[in-house]
Amino acid sequence: MKDIRNIVILSGAGISAESGIDTFRSEGGLWERHRVEDVATPEAFARDPDLVLRFYDMRRAAIQTKEPNAAHLALARLDAEWPGELLIVTQNVDNLHERAGAERVLHMHGEHLLAWCTACDTRSPWTGTLIERPPCPVCGERALRPDVVWFGEMPYRMDEIYAALREADLFVSIGTSGAVYPAAGFVRNAREMGAHTLELNLEPSKGTRWFEEARHGPATQIVPAWVDEVLSAAS
Ligand code: APR
């Protein structure tokens, strides 16, 4: 740990599972109950906007009733106390990292609590519903959509993410199945650039073989234990 200065953490749905937010691909997960093609593509939104808006309105309402768990809190502590560079790249569209107190967070798949106006291209904080086609607070057009990256769309801030991966000494993937690219490829990018790679997940992910080290168990147990280890080794 003495040689480690720059840390990049990739988080996925598994870190929020114990807060009561559904994952996508576990048994009974979201993509078992809804077809991706019906609710999470630009084509679906063009074909049946009411269905898509209703789906995201429900998800937006649901996340606001959830609380950060011990894994989010441990990462927030790491963010506050780690003296070197640190970036939490999350695929999650909930705000539990921020509500736990983390500041260095990048949402590569967007955020439930923002609405994107496709008329004026601004993002506005949004906690309510979009189904009734409210006007954009900036331009007044009724052209708001969830600010969530759908399948077939480009994830956000990729340049910043690749720059951080290039500089990383340690890459840690937490609670993600490794099924969705480009995030699933980050471990290889980081490793090629010389970072140590660690997986923290309930079970071996699809990409587990790419990691030099893996620890399996519930995020609320293995993440705080790992953060304690990192901070005490660094002090
Ligand atoms: N602790 C740790 N890991 C857990 C826990 C837990 N309590 N519960 C579940 N997991 C693990 C599962 O074993 C699984 O490997 O979290 C992972 C969740 O995988 P997915 O449901 O596929 O979620 P994620 O990897 O974040 O999905 C990536 O897919 O549909 C898109 O845009 C969506 O951002 C999402 C992307």
PDB file of C-alpha atoms in Angstrom, residues 45 49-50 52-58 60-61 111-117 124-137 141-148 150:
ATOM      1  CA  PHE A  45     -38.461   5.969 -25.815  1.00  0.00           C
ATOM      2  CA  PRO A  49     -42.471   7.287 -24.240  1.00  0.00           C
ATOM      3  CA  ASP A  50     -45.195   6.816 -21.605  1.00  0.00           C
ATOM      4  CA  VAL A  52     -40.351   4.516 -20.463  1.00  0.00           C
ATOM      5  CA  LEU A  53     -41.175   7.671 -18.467  1.00  0.00           C
ATOM      6  CA  ARG A  54     -43.389   5.709 -16.079  1.00  0.00           C
ATOM      7  CA  PHE A  55     -40.619   3.142 -15.523  1.00  0.00           C
ATOM      8  CA  TYR A  56     -38.079   5.850 -14.643  1.00  0.00           C
ATOM      9  CA  ASP A  57     -40.605   7.837 -12.582  1.00  0.00           C
ATOM     10  CA  MET A  58     -41.056   4.747 -10.418  1.00  0.00           C
ATOM     11  CA  ARG A  60     -36.695   7.864  -9.302  1.00  0.00           C
ATOM     12  CA  ALA A  61     -39.349   7.760  -6.552  1.00  0.00           C
ATOM     13  CA  GLU A 111     -28.404  10.173 -12.652  1.00  0.00           C
ATOM     14  CA  HIS A 112     -32.028   9.554 -11.730  1.00  0.00           C
ATOM     15  CA  LEU A 113     -32.260  12.916 -10.000  1.00  0.00           C
ATOM     16  CA  LEU A 114     -31.510  14.951 -13.127  1.00  0.00           C
ATOM     17  CA  ALA A 115     -33.795  15.626 -16.084  1.00  0.00           C
ATOM     18  CA  TRP A 116     -32.208  16.295 -19.457  1.00  0.00           C
ATOM     19  CA  CYS A 117     -33.882  18.772 -21.796  1.00  0.00           C
ATOM     20  CA  SER A 124     -31.964  20.218 -14.158  1.00  0.00           C
ATOM     21  CA  PRO A 125     -32.260  18.690 -10.686  1.00  0.00           C
ATOM     22  CA  TRP A 126     -35.410  16.562 -10.694  1.00  0.00           C
ATOM     23  CA  THR A 127     -37.130  14.659  -7.887  1.00  0.00           C
ATOM     24  CA  GLY A 128     -40.688  14.463  -9.259  1.00  0.00           C
ATOM     25  CA  THR A 129     -42.243  12.759 -12.263  1.00  0.00           C
ATOM     26  CA  LEU A 130     -41.824  13.332 -16.005  1.00  0.00           C
ATOM     27  CA  ILE A 131     -44.869  11.409 -17.259  1.00  0.00           C
ATOM     28  CA  GLU A 132     -47.023  14.575 -17.423  1.00  0.00           C
ATOM     29  CA  ARG A 133     -44.398  16.245 -19.705  1.00  0.00           C
ATOM     30  CA  PRO A 134     -43.517  19.192 -17.435  1.00  0.00           C
ATOM     31  CA  PRO A 135     -41.773  22.176 -19.050  1.00  0.00           C
ATOM     32  CA  CYS A 136     -38.000  22.491 -18.862  1.00  0.00           C
ATOM     33  CA  PRO A 137     -37.197  24.985 -16.051  1.00  0.00           C
ATOM     34  CA  GLU A 141     -40.029  23.305 -23.820  1.00  0.00           C
ATOM     35  CA  ARG A 142     -41.760  20.052 -22.894  1.00  0.00           C
ATOM     36  CA  ALA A 143     -38.779  17.978 -23.950  1.00  0.00           C
ATOM     37  CA  LEU A 144     -37.430  16.456 -20.726  1.00  0.00           C
ATOM     38  CA  ARG A 145     -36.163  12.884 -20.516  1.00  0.00           C
ATOM     39  CA  PRO A 146     -34.459  10.931 -17.744  1.00  0.00           C
ATOM     40  CA  ASP A 147     -30.729  11.723 -17.651  1.00  0.00           C
ATOM     41  CA  VAL A 148     -29.901   8.035 -17.785  1.00  0.00           C
ATOM     42  CA  TRP A 150     -29.577   3.919 -22.364  1.00  0.00           C
TER      43      TRP A 150
END
